[in-house]
Every structure is written in C-alpha cells, then in structure tokens.
Amino acid sequence: MAHQAHAYHMVDPSPWPLTGAVAALLLTSGTAIWMHFNSMSLMSLGMILLLLTIYQWWRDIIREGTFQGHHTPPVQKGLRYGMILFITSEVFFFLGFFWAFYHSSLAPTPELGGCWPPTGITTLDPFEVPLLNTAVLLASGVTVTWAHHSIMEGQRKQAIQSLTLTILLGFYFTFLQGMEYYEAPFTIADGVYGSTFFVATGFHGLHVIIGSSFLAVCLLRQVQFHFTSKHHFGFEAAAWYWHFVDVVWLFLYISIYWWGS
Amino acid sequence: MSSATLAARRVLAAAASHGAEEAGAKTWKILTFVLAFPGVGVCMANAYMKMQAHGDHQPEFVPYSHLRIRTKKFPWGDGNHSLFHNGHTNALPDGYESSEH
C-alpha cells in the first residue's frame, strides 16, 4: 500500500455528494409540487435519499477519522474551520428572519392597526413556558460543558451521564415548544406576526432537533469508545452547534417573545 | 471551542483564582445540580402556576381581514386548518368551530 508524504487526507471517491445533491433537488422541487399539485412522491423520495446520504456520508467520515487515522492535527484544524464557517453561515440564515421580524414590527403597517403586536393578536406570556424554555436551554449548555470536561478528563461514566442529560433537556425543549405551538392563540396564517413568529421559531426548533440528533450520535460514539481525552472533535462540533442553537434562542426570546409582546 | 465556553471558563478560572484548580468536570457537575436544574425547576413551577391561574381562555372572535389569511389553501386536510390547529384557541376565518370544548 502506498504511503503519503504529507499529513493531509486525500479522500476516496464517494457517491454521497451526488446523492445529497439529488436529494436537495428532489426535496425542493418535491415541496413545490406538493404545494401546487397535491402529490408527496417527489418530496418523500427526496427525504429518504437525504436520510440515506446523511447516514452513510457521516458513517464514512467516522470510519476515516476514528478507525483509519486520517484525522491528523492539520486535518482536524481544517474540520474546525469548516464547522466554524458552517455555523457562521447559519448565523446569517437566522439574521434574515430577524431582519424580517424587525422590519415588520418596528414600523407596523395600517393594515395591522399601526401597532405591534397587531390588533387582534393575543401574544404568549414571555414569563410562562418561553421562560422555562430559556432555562432548559441554558441548563443544557451547562450539562454539555460538564460533558466536555468529563471527556477531556477521561471520566467515561460522567461523560455519558452529562451527555444524556443534555439530550434529554433538548427533547424537553422540543416537547414544550410543540405544546406551545398547539396551544397558541395565533397561527402562521395570522398575518406577518404569525409568519415571522412561526418561521423564526420553527427553523430554530428544527435546529434544536438537528442539534439533539448530533449530540445523540456523539453519545452513541462515546459509549462505543470512539473519543479519546485528546481527540474528540465530533463532540466539540456538536457542542459548538448546541451553543449556537442556545444563543439563537436567547435572541428569539428577547426580540420576539419579550420585546415583541 | 466556542466563545461561550471560553468566556465561562475565564469566569470560573477567575472565581477559583485563590489556589483552586481550573474549572473541571467537577465544577460543571456542581453547577448542573446547584444552578441549572434548580433554575429549570423554579421556571417549571412558575409556568405551571401561571397556567393554572388563567387556564382556558378563548380570545374573542373579531373577523379582522389582516388575520386568518387564506390566500392559498394549506396543502393538507381541507386546506383551512393550520398545522398545529387548536379548535379551542384558533378560530377559522368565519369564527370558532362549533365543536369547542
């Protein structure tokens, strides 16, 4: 077998970028077709292909890094840059929805009654479930930090406990938010208030689910001894993402739930 | 590591500056059970009590034209109910559904 004279990872050919791209095409066009022609086929196909791509691509990365030793320090540095850049792009994604919210709420139109919240909208009390949600996510930030230190100190059992608590808190948030969505006296169709509220909090909720899944994969990997006290970038990436989700919630809470009520 | 983690670590290192070791797993474990979980507990109790206080309240229905938009039907069911529709708190464009509890 040939040896390389550098520390970088020349990745083997892989079909997953292509299947991922096809999945993206099917999902987008499929959703449009669902909205206009009442058929879920393309969208469902895209969803299945996306899930298969996700599972197999990241499985391959774990094989390359954890079992085949390809994630040398320079490679890990590149992965760090990559995750940071990705999270930065997500920050801009949410910035757009905050822009929409502030655009609509700072200068409410006459159609809404010239006020914010608009006439006829009963807002949620920010000091009820939304405050609890804030406490839940902040607590999960503490538990995920406990998990990180546990991993760095080689404390296997504590790492498993704290990581599990973090995931449970994430599930609790999702459950509470789902309940709020059901109990809310306004819907997404209630003018620009409903649109900005549900699109911003909705995408945030999706990111909580994604973050919880990422952490759950880390838990499975921790149980299977993938992480060492010095090398556990997958976990760090998940923790960064989780903190990002927490920070987005704080902005949502202050802007939409509190100031906007 | 994230700036939030770095910031928290600095705060804790500063707080523990009289000879104690850097904030480790032990410190965060303590914070979890002494600060984080009681905080969640207090907020749970608070939310529960507030919900009991004003429980079921159905907002009055006024057929405002800027609410309950139906420019395009929802792509599910009869196209007139939002995804998390709640018959008790969400009126349809014509008013609350007759089967309210």
mmCIF file of C-alpha atoms in Angstrom:
data_model
loop_
_atom_site.group_PDB
_atom_site.id
_atom_site.type_symbol
_atom_site.label_atom_id
_atom_site.label_comp_id
_atom_site.label_asym_id
_atom_site.label_seq_id
_atom_site.Cartn_x
_atom_site.Cartn_y
_atom_site.Cartn_z
ATOM 1 C CA MET A 1 0.000 0.000 0.000
ATOM 2 C CA ALA A 2 1.440 3.433 -0.958
ATOM 3 C CA HIS A 3 2.328 5.920 1.777
ATOM 4 C CA GLN A 4 1.741 9.656 1.560
ATOM 5 C CA ALA A 5 4.479 12.216 2.259
ATOM 6 C CA HIS A 6 2.045 14.723 3.823
ATOM 7 C CA ALA A 7 -0.407 14.904 6.718
ATOM 8 C CA TYR A 8 -3.494 15.682 4.708
ATOM 9 C CA HIS A 9 -6.427 13.457 3.826
ATOM 10 C CA MET A 10 -6.905 12.637 0.146
ATOM 11 C CA VAL A 11 -10.462 11.361 0.342
ATOM 12 C CA ASP A 12 -11.524 8.254 -1.604
ATOM 13 C CA PRO A 13 -14.156 8.732 -4.326
ATOM 14 C CA SER A 14 -17.626 8.806 -2.780
ATOM 15 C CA PRO A 15 -21.178 8.786 -4.156
ATOM 16 C CA TRP A 16 -22.677 10.725 -1.247
ATOM 17 C CA PRO A 17 -22.113 14.277 -2.500
ATOM 18 C CA LEU A 18 -24.047 13.310 -5.641
ATOM 19 C CA THR A 19 -26.875 11.588 -3.759
ATOM 20 C CA GLY A 20 -27.017 14.609 -1.448
ATOM 21 C CA ALA A 21 -27.328 16.967 -4.385
ATOM 22 C CA VAL A 22 -30.051 14.830 -5.980
ATOM 23 C CA ALA A 23 -31.848 14.720 -2.637
ATOM 24 C CA ALA A 24 -31.723 18.516 -2.425
ATOM 25 C CA LEU A 25 -33.190 18.803 -5.915
ATOM 26 C CA LEU A 26 -35.969 16.304 -5.158
ATOM 27 C CA LEU A 27 -36.796 17.950 -1.839
ATOM 28 C CA THR A 28 -37.068 21.457 -3.250
ATOM 29 C CA SER A 29 -38.964 20.594 -6.405
ATOM 30 C CA GLY A 30 -40.963 17.992 -4.487
ATOM 31 C CA THR A 31 -42.119 20.535 -1.925
ATOM 32 C CA ALA A 32 -43.185 22.908 -4.697
ATOM 33 C CA ILE A 33 -45.124 20.110 -6.384
ATOM 34 C CA TRP A 34 -46.739 19.148 -3.095
ATOM 35 C CA MET A 35 -47.921 22.708 -2.581
ATOM 36 C CA HIS A 36 -49.407 23.051 -6.053
ATOM 37 C CA PHE A 37 -50.282 19.598 -7.381
ATOM 38 C CA ASN A 38 -51.147 17.619 -4.257
ATOM 39 C CA SER A 39 -48.507 14.880 -4.664
ATOM 40 C CA MET A 40 -45.989 13.973 -1.954
ATOM 41 C CA SER A 41 -43.998 11.439 -4.009
ATOM 42 C CA LEU A 42 -41.027 13.578 -5.056
ATOM 43 C CA MET A 43 -40.705 15.204 -1.652
ATOM 44 C CA SER A 44 -40.828 11.830 0.143
ATOM 45 C CA LEU A 45 -38.260 10.364 -2.234
ATOM 46 C CA GLY A 46 -36.010 13.332 -1.580
ATOM 47 C CA MET A 47 -36.407 12.923 2.188
ATOM 48 C CA ILE A 48 -35.470 9.224 2.049
ATOM 49 C CA LEU A 49 -32.452 9.942 -0.155
ATOM 50 C CA LEU A 50 -31.370 12.744 2.195
ATOM 51 C CA LEU A 51 -31.552 10.488 5.250
ATOM 52 C CA LEU A 52 -29.579 7.753 3.461
ATOM 53 C CA THR A 53 -26.948 10.299 2.380
ATOM 54 C CA ILE A 54 -26.631 11.698 5.892
ATOM 55 C CA TYR A 55 -26.267 8.285 7.481
ATOM 56 C CA GLN A 56 -23.717 6.942 5.014
ATOM 57 C CA TRP A 57 -21.606 10.067 4.496
ATOM 58 C CA TRP A 58 -21.078 10.711 8.175
ATOM 59 C CA ARG A 59 -20.598 6.987 8.848
ATOM 60 C CA ASP A 60 -17.761 7.104 6.313
ATOM 61 C CA ILE A 61 -16.203 10.159 7.964
ATOM 62 C CA ILE A 62 -16.270 8.399 11.332
ATOM 63 C CA ARG A 63 -14.594 5.374 9.748
ATOM 64 C CA GLU A 64 -11.917 7.555 8.146
ATOM 65 C CA GLY A 65 -11.190 9.518 11.332
ATOM 66 C CA THR A 66 -11.718 7.129 14.199
ATOM 67 C CA PHE A 67 -10.682 3.812 12.655
ATOM 68 C CA GLN A 68 -8.329 4.684 9.809
ATOM 69 C CA GLY A 69 -6.399 7.540 11.426
ATOM 70 C CA HIS A 70 -6.882 10.066 8.645
ATOM 71 C CA HIS A 71 -7.763 12.954 11.013
ATOM 72 C CA THR A 72 -4.266 14.202 11.767
ATOM 73 C CA PRO A 73 -3.861 17.600 13.509
ATOM 74 C CA PRO A 74 -3.821 19.595 10.259
ATOM 75 C CA VAL A 75 -6.892 17.722 9.033
ATOM 76 C CA GLN A 76 -8.648 18.366 12.314
ATOM 77 C CA LYS A 77 -7.785 22.038 12.021
ATOM 78 C CA GLY A 78 -9.485 22.079 8.632
ATOM 79 C CA LEU A 79 -12.561 20.416 10.120
ATOM 80 C CA ARG A 80 -12.626 23.082 12.831
ATOM 81 C CA TYR A 81 -12.515 25.865 10.232
ATOM 82 C CA GLY A 82 -15.252 24.069 8.333
ATOM 83 C CA MET A 83 -17.595 23.822 11.305
ATOM 84 C CA ILE A 84 -16.976 27.446 12.265
ATOM 85 C CA LEU A 85 -17.705 28.601 8.733
ATOM 86 C CA PHE A 86 -20.842 26.494 8.603
ATOM 87 C CA ILE A 87 -22.152 27.884 11.889
ATOM 88 C CA THR A 88 -21.336 31.383 10.612
ATOM 89 C CA SER A 89 -23.465 30.733 7.549
ATOM 90 C CA GLU A 90 -26.286 29.612 9.828
ATOM 91 C CA VAL A 91 -25.964 32.847 11.791
ATOM 92 C CA PHE A 92 -26.583 34.724 8.556
ATOM 93 C CA PHE A 93 -29.528 32.453 7.805
ATOM 94 C CA PHE A 94 -31.208 33.443 11.071
ATOM 95 C CA LEU A 95 -30.197 37.073 10.614
ATOM 96 C CA GLY A 96 -32.517 37.176 7.618
ATOM 97 C CA PHE A 97 -35.519 36.134 9.679
ATOM 98 C CA PHE A 98 -34.658 38.581 12.427
ATOM 99 C CA TRP A 99 -34.453 41.261 9.735
ATOM 100 C CA ALA A 100 -37.925 40.326 8.559
ATOM 101 C CA PHE A 101 -39.227 40.460 12.128
ATOM 102 C CA TYR A 102 -37.736 43.868 12.915
ATOM 103 C CA HIS A 103 -38.771 45.260 9.524
ATOM 104 C CA SER A 104 -42.382 44.333 10.215
ATOM 105 C CA SER A 105 -42.510 45.180 13.910
ATOM 106 C CA LEU A 106 -40.611 48.474 14.071
ATOM 107 C CA ALA A 107 -42.932 50.139 11.544
ATOM 108 C CA PRO A 108 -46.253 48.266 11.729
ATOM 109 C CA THR A 109 -48.496 48.993 8.731
ATOM 110 C CA PRO A 110 -52.014 50.475 8.920
ATOM 111 C CA GLU A 111 -53.436 47.092 7.860
ATOM 112 C CA LEU A 112 -52.214 45.665 11.171
ATOM 113 C CA GLY A 113 -53.725 48.543 13.126
ATOM 114 C CA GLY A 114 -50.499 50.561 13.124
ATOM 115 C CA CYS A 115 -49.313 48.783 16.257
ATOM 116 C CA TRP A 116 -47.222 45.784 17.337
ATOM 117 C CA PRO A 117 -48.441 43.277 18.321
ATOM 118 C CA PRO A 118 -51.062 43.756 15.604
ATOM 119 C CA THR A 119 -54.683 44.311 16.565
ATOM 120 C CA GLY A 120 -56.405 41.062 17.432
ATOM 121 C CA ILE A 121 -53.230 39.142 18.242
ATOM 122 C CA THR A 122 -53.043 37.642 21.739
ATOM 123 C CA THR A 123 -49.344 37.116 22.379
ATOM 124 C CA LEU A 124 -47.810 34.401 24.542
ATOM 125 C CA ASP A 125 -46.765 35.432 28.060
ATOM 126 C CA PRO A 126 -42.947 35.548 27.865
ATOM 127 C CA PHE A 127 -42.689 34.628 31.531
ATOM 128 C CA GLU A 128 -44.555 31.352 31.251
ATOM 129 C CA VAL A 129 -43.342 28.495 29.027
ATOM 130 C CA PRO A 130 -40.932 30.664 26.986
ATOM 131 C CA LEU A 131 -39.018 31.475 30.172
ATOM 132 C CA LEU A 132 -38.951 27.795 31.093
ATOM 133 C CA ASN A 133 -37.620 27.039 27.615
ATOM 134 C CA THR A 134 -34.862 29.563 28.188
ATOM 135 C CA ALA A 135 -33.906 27.899 31.478
ATOM 136 C CA VAL A 136 -33.949 24.481 29.811
ATOM 137 C CA LEU A 137 -31.565 25.514 27.035
ATOM 138 C CA LEU A 138 -29.240 27.382 29.385
ATOM 139 C CA ALA A 139 -29.163 24.313 31.632
ATOM 140 C CA SER A 140 -28.287 22.163 28.628
ATOM 141 C CA GLY A 141 -25.367 24.490 27.948
ATOM 142 C CA VAL A 142 -24.091 23.749 31.449
ATOM 143 C CA THR A 143 -24.537 19.985 31.052
ATOM 144 C CA VAL A 144 -22.802 19.895 27.660
ATOM 145 C CA THR A 145 -19.843 21.761 29.178
ATOM 146 C CA TRP A 146 -19.805 19.209 32.006
ATOM 147 C CA ALA A 147 -19.748 16.524 29.293
ATOM 148 C CA HIS A 148 -16.824 18.153 27.506
ATOM 149 C CA HIS A 149 -14.710 18.374 30.633
ATOM 150 C CA SER A 150 -15.620 14.796 31.514
ATOM 151 C CA ILE A 151 -14.365 13.620 28.129
ATOM 152 C CA MET A 152 -11.156 15.636 28.476
ATOM 153 C CA GLU A 153 -10.547 14.170 31.927
ATOM 154 C CA GLY A 154 -11.241 10.617 30.783
ATOM 155 C CA GLN A 155 -14.301 10.308 33.008
ATOM 156 C CA ARG A 156 -16.305 7.874 30.906
ATOM 157 C CA LYS A 157 -19.365 7.423 33.133
ATOM 158 C CA GLN A 158 -19.762 11.143 33.853
ATOM 159 C CA ALA A 159 -19.428 11.928 30.176
ATOM 160 C CA ILE A 160 -22.229 9.510 29.364
ATOM 161 C CA GLN A 161 -24.431 10.881 32.162
ATOM 162 C CA SER A 162 -23.954 14.554 31.285
ATOM 163 C CA LEU A 163 -24.338 13.974 27.552
ATOM 164 C CA THR A 164 -27.564 12.053 28.190
ATOM 165 C CA LEU A 165 -28.878 14.892 30.383
ATOM 166 C CA THR A 166 -28.077 17.378 27.629
ATOM 167 C CA ILE A 167 -30.042 15.351 25.086
ATOM 168 C CA LEU A 168 -32.979 14.924 27.472
ATOM 169 C CA LEU A 169 -33.083 18.673 28.037
ATOM 170 C CA GLY A 170 -33.102 19.125 24.279
ATOM 171 C CA PHE A 171 -36.054 16.748 23.967
ATOM 172 C CA TYR A 172 -37.839 18.562 26.812
ATOM 173 C CA PHE A 173 -37.424 21.877 24.965
ATOM 174 C CA THR A 174 -38.832 20.372 21.775
ATOM 175 C CA PHE A 175 -41.761 18.885 23.676
ATOM 176 C CA LEU A 176 -42.533 22.194 25.425
ATOM 177 C CA GLN A 177 -42.278 24.128 22.185
ATOM 178 C CA GLY A 178 -44.576 21.673 20.428
ATOM 179 C CA MET A 179 -47.104 22.161 23.189
ATOM 180 C CA GLU A 180 -46.779 25.946 22.860
ATOM 181 C CA TYR A 181 -47.359 25.677 19.108
ATOM 182 C CA TYR A 182 -50.568 23.734 19.720
ATOM 183 C CA GLU A 183 -51.861 25.995 22.497
ATOM 184 C CA ALA A 184 -51.001 29.307 20.799
ATOM 185 C CA PRO A 185 -53.990 31.573 20.135
ATOM 186 C CA PHE A 186 -52.473 32.586 16.780
ATOM 187 C CA THR A 187 -51.330 30.601 13.750
ATOM 188 C CA ILE A 188 -48.791 31.025 10.942
ATOM 189 C CA ALA A 189 -51.622 32.415 8.812
ATOM 190 C CA ASP A 190 -52.237 35.344 11.153
ATOM 191 C CA GLY A 191 -50.574 37.994 9.066
ATOM 192 C CA VAL A 192 -46.960 38.998 9.328
ATOM 193 C CA TYR A 193 -46.978 38.388 13.095
ATOM 194 C CA GLY A 194 -47.765 34.721 12.568
ATOM 195 C CA SER A 195 -45.325 34.418 9.671
ATOM 196 C CA THR A 196 -42.359 35.936 11.474
ATOM 197 C CA PHE A 197 -43.105 34.094 14.714
ATOM 198 C CA PHE A 198 -43.512 30.612 13.295
ATOM 199 C CA VAL A 199 -40.832 30.794 10.607
ATOM 200 C CA ALA A 200 -38.179 32.100 13.021
ATOM 201 C CA THR A 201 -39.086 29.838 15.940
ATOM 202 C CA GLY A 202 -39.848 26.985 13.563
ATOM 203 C CA PHE A 203 -36.399 26.996 11.991
ATOM 204 C CA HIS A 204 -34.931 27.327 15.447
ATOM 205 C CA GLY A 205 -36.889 24.265 16.585
ATOM 206 C CA LEU A 206 -35.610 22.348 13.564
ATOM 207 C CA HIS A 207 -32.070 23.270 14.588
ATOM 208 C CA VAL A 208 -32.756 22.052 18.128
ATOM 209 C CA ILE A 209 -33.844 18.709 16.678
ATOM 210 C CA ILE A 210 -30.758 18.584 14.456
ATOM 211 C CA GLY A 211 -28.504 19.528 17.388
ATOM 212 C CA SER A 212 -30.102 16.915 19.635
ATOM 213 C CA SER A 213 -29.547 14.292 16.936
ATOM 214 C CA PHE A 214 -25.898 15.330 16.572
ATOM 215 C CA LEU A 215 -25.450 15.016 20.347
ATOM 216 C CA ALA A 216 -27.213 11.638 20.325
ATOM 217 C CA VAL A 217 -24.756 10.350 17.732
ATOM 218 C CA CYS A 218 -21.948 11.618 19.989
ATOM 219 C CA LEU A 219 -23.475 9.701 22.897
ATOM 220 C CA LEU A 220 -23.520 6.503 20.850
ATOM 221 C CA ARG A 221 -19.908 7.111 19.858
ATOM 222 C CA GLN A 222 -18.829 7.865 23.437
ATOM 223 C CA VAL A 223 -20.436 4.591 24.588
ATOM 224 C CA GLN A 224 -18.517 2.794 21.839
ATOM 225 C CA PHE A 225 -15.176 4.300 22.902
ATOM 226 C CA HIS A 226 -14.670 6.437 19.797
ATOM 227 C CA PHE A 227 -13.494 9.516 21.732
ATOM 228 C CA THR A 228 -10.152 9.965 23.477
ATOM 229 C CA SER A 229 -9.378 12.643 26.032
ATOM 230 C CA LYS A 230 -7.283 14.476 23.450
ATOM 231 C CA HIS A 231 -9.213 13.775 20.244
ATOM 232 C CA HIS A 232 -12.974 14.184 20.158
ATOM 233 C CA PHE A 233 -13.680 16.774 17.527
ATOM 234 C CA GLY A 234 -17.071 15.319 16.595
ATOM 235 C CA PHE A 235 -18.221 16.063 20.123
ATOM 236 C CA GLU A 236 -16.727 19.560 20.077
ATOM 237 C CA ALA A 237 -18.506 20.333 16.812
ATOM 238 C CA ALA A 238 -21.791 19.131 18.315
ATOM 239 C CA ALA A 239 -21.201 21.253 21.425
ATOM 240 C CA TRP A 240 -20.431 24.359 19.321
ATOM 241 C CA TYR A 241 -23.598 23.778 17.331
ATOM 242 C CA TRP A 242 -25.588 23.323 20.512
ATOM 243 C CA HIS A 243 -24.280 26.601 21.994
ATOM 244 C CA PHE A 244 -25.184 28.308 18.711
ATOM 245 C CA VAL A 245 -28.762 26.964 18.984
ATOM 246 C CA ASP A 246 -28.912 28.250 22.550
ATOM 247 C CA VAL A 247 -27.708 31.727 21.543
ATOM 248 C CA VAL A 248 -30.241 31.925 18.696
ATOM 249 C CA TRP A 249 -32.980 31.098 21.192
ATOM 250 C CA LEU A 250 -31.801 33.895 23.500
ATOM 251 C CA PHE A 251 -32.113 36.376 20.635
ATOM 252 C CA LEU A 252 -35.530 34.955 19.711
ATOM 253 C CA TYR A 253 -36.693 35.186 23.296
ATOM 254 C CA ILE A 254 -35.561 38.782 23.780
ATOM 255 C CA SER A 255 -36.773 40.021 20.372
ATOM 256 C CA ILE A 256 -39.948 38.125 19.525
ATOM 257 C CA TYR A 257 -41.247 36.810 22.815
ATOM 258 C CA TRP A 258 -40.345 39.670 25.121
ATOM 259 C CA TRP A 259 -39.878 42.930 23.166
ATOM 260 C CA GLY A 260 -42.481 41.887 20.602
ATOM 261 C CA SER A 261 -45.225 41.142 23.125
ATOM 262 C CA MET B 1 -14.095 25.736 21.435
ATOM 263 C CA SER B 2 -16.951 28.144 21.373
ATOM 264 C CA SER B 3 -16.542 31.676 22.693
ATOM 265 C CA ALA B 4 -19.306 30.966 25.201
ATOM 266 C CA THR B 5 -17.283 28.066 26.630
ATOM 267 C CA LEU B 6 -14.142 30.173 26.679
ATOM 268 C CA ALA B 7 -15.915 33.042 28.396
ATOM 269 C CA ALA B 8 -17.445 30.749 31.001
ATOM 270 C CA ARG B 9 -14.102 29.129 31.617
ATOM 271 C CA ARG B 10 -12.447 32.508 32.171
ATOM 272 C CA VAL B 11 -15.138 33.497 34.660
ATOM 273 C CA LEU B 12 -14.748 30.280 36.581
ATOM 274 C CA ALA B 13 -10.962 30.386 36.500
ATOM 275 C CA ALA B 14 -11.140 33.913 37.875
ATOM 276 C CA ALA B 15 -13.566 32.880 40.565
ATOM 277 C CA ALA B 16 -11.373 29.955 41.543
ATOM 278 C CA SER B 17 -8.195 32.018 41.483
ATOM 279 C CA HIS B 18 -7.304 31.501 45.132
ATOM 280 C CA GLY B 19 -5.337 28.301 44.641
ATOM 281 C CA ALA B 20 -8.146 26.058 43.390
ATOM 282 C CA GLU B 21 -7.663 24.204 40.109
ATOM 283 C CA GLU B 22 -9.093 25.294 36.748
ATOM 284 C CA ALA B 23 -12.803 24.711 36.276
ATOM 285 C CA GLY B 24 -13.050 20.995 35.556
ATOM 286 C CA ALA B 25 -15.753 18.402 35.189
ATOM 287 C CA LYS B 26 -16.409 18.547 38.936
ATOM 288 C CA THR B 27 -17.206 22.266 38.803
ATOM 289 C CA TRP B 28 -19.643 21.904 35.912
ATOM 290 C CA LYS B 29 -21.275 18.922 37.581
ATOM 291 C CA ILE B 30 -21.856 21.059 40.657
ATOM 292 C CA LEU B 31 -23.199 23.906 38.524
ATOM 293 C CA THR B 32 -25.571 21.470 36.854
ATOM 294 C CA PHE B 33 -27.191 20.321 40.083
ATOM 295 C CA VAL B 34 -26.928 23.537 42.109
ATOM 296 C CA LEU B 35 -27.741 26.159 39.479
ATOM 297 C CA ALA B 36 -29.038 24.731 36.225
ATOM 298 C CA PHE B 37 -31.549 22.140 37.430
ATOM 299 C CA PRO B 38 -32.996 24.254 40.294
ATOM 300 C CA GLY B 39 -33.350 27.092 37.768
ATOM 301 C CA VAL B 40 -35.340 24.820 35.474
ATOM 302 C CA GLY B 41 -37.374 23.607 38.466
ATOM 303 C CA VAL B 42 -38.290 27.145 39.518
ATOM 304 C CA CYS B 43 -39.337 28.010 35.977
ATOM 305 C CA MET B 44 -41.385 24.812 35.743
ATOM 306 C CA ALA B 45 -43.241 25.663 38.953
ATOM 307 C CA ASN B 46 -43.748 29.235 37.814
ATOM 308 C CA ALA B 47 -45.109 28.239 34.406
ATOM 309 C CA TYR B 48 -47.412 25.661 35.959
ATOM 310 C CA MET B 49 -48.850 28.104 38.499
ATOM 311 C CA LYS B 50 -49.370 30.803 35.894
ATOM 312 C CA MET B 51 -51.153 28.337 33.635
ATOM 313 C CA GLN B 52 -53.483 27.297 36.455
ATOM 314 C CA ALA B 53 -54.255 30.960 37.152
ATOM 315 C CA HIS B 54 -55.678 31.831 33.753
ATOM 316 C CA GLY B 55 -56.054 28.405 32.117
ATOM 317 C CA ASP B 56 -58.651 28.100 29.371
ATOM 318 C CA HIS B 57 -59.254 31.492 27.863
ATOM 319 C CA GLN B 58 -60.721 31.750 24.413
ATOM 320 C CA PRO B 59 -59.924 35.149 22.828
ATOM 321 C CA GLU B 60 -62.981 36.965 21.475
ATOM 322 C CA PHE B 61 -63.518 36.466 17.744
ATOM 323 C CA VAL B 62 -63.412 39.576 15.527
ATOM 324 C CA PRO B 63 -63.310 38.891 11.753
ATOM 325 C CA TYR B 64 -60.242 41.088 11.085
ATOM 326 C CA SER B 65 -59.116 40.941 7.465
ATOM 327 C CA HIS B 66 -55.408 41.054 8.348
ATOM 328 C CA LEU B 67 -55.615 37.799 10.309
ATOM 329 C CA ARG B 68 -56.506 34.241 9.354
ATOM 330 C CA ILE B 69 -55.135 34.715 5.830
ATOM 331 C CA ARG B 70 -56.233 32.089 3.321
ATOM 332 C CA THR B 71 -54.684 33.355 0.074
ATOM 333 C CA LYS B 72 -53.622 29.775 -0.607
ATOM 334 C CA LYS B 73 -55.117 26.625 0.917
ATOM 335 C CA PHE B 74 -52.908 24.622 3.272
ATOM 336 C CA PRO B 75 -51.688 21.517 1.371
ATOM 337 C CA TRP B 76 -53.322 19.129 3.888
ATOM 338 C CA GLY B 77 -56.780 18.202 5.120
ATOM 339 C CA ASP B 78 -59.454 20.625 3.962
ATOM 340 C CA GLY B 79 -56.825 23.302 3.411
ATOM 341 C CA ASN B 80 -58.402 25.535 6.042
ATOM 342 C CA HIS B 81 -56.597 24.393 9.214
ATOM 343 C CA SER B 82 -53.026 25.305 10.170
ATOM 344 C CA LEU B 83 -50.589 22.518 11.048
ATOM 345 C CA PHE B 84 -50.964 22.944 14.821
ATOM 346 C CA HIS B 85 -54.620 23.934 14.684
ATOM 347 C CA ASN B 86 -56.333 24.019 18.044
ATOM 348 C CA GLY B 87 -60.117 24.260 17.834
ATOM 349 C CA HIS B 88 -60.329 25.933 21.216
ATOM 350 C CA THR B 89 -57.896 28.799 20.685
ATOM 351 C CA ASN B 90 -57.646 29.086 16.891
ATOM 352 C CA ALA B 91 -60.676 30.487 15.095
ATOM 353 C CA LEU B 92 -61.188 29.800 11.398
ATOM 354 C CA PRO B 93 -61.842 32.761 9.077
ATOM 355 C CA ASP B 94 -65.575 32.505 9.850
ATOM 356 C CA GLY B 95 -65.180 32.048 13.598
ATOM 357 C CA TYR B 96 -64.546 29.327 16.089
ATOM 358 C CA GLU B 97 -65.516 25.818 15.062
ATOM 359 C CA SER B 98 -68.862 24.732 16.538
ATOM 360 C CA SER B 99 -67.317 21.805 18.430
ATOM 361 C CA GLU B 100 -65.383 23.830 21.034
ATOM 362 C CA HIS B 101 -64.623 22.415 24.459
#
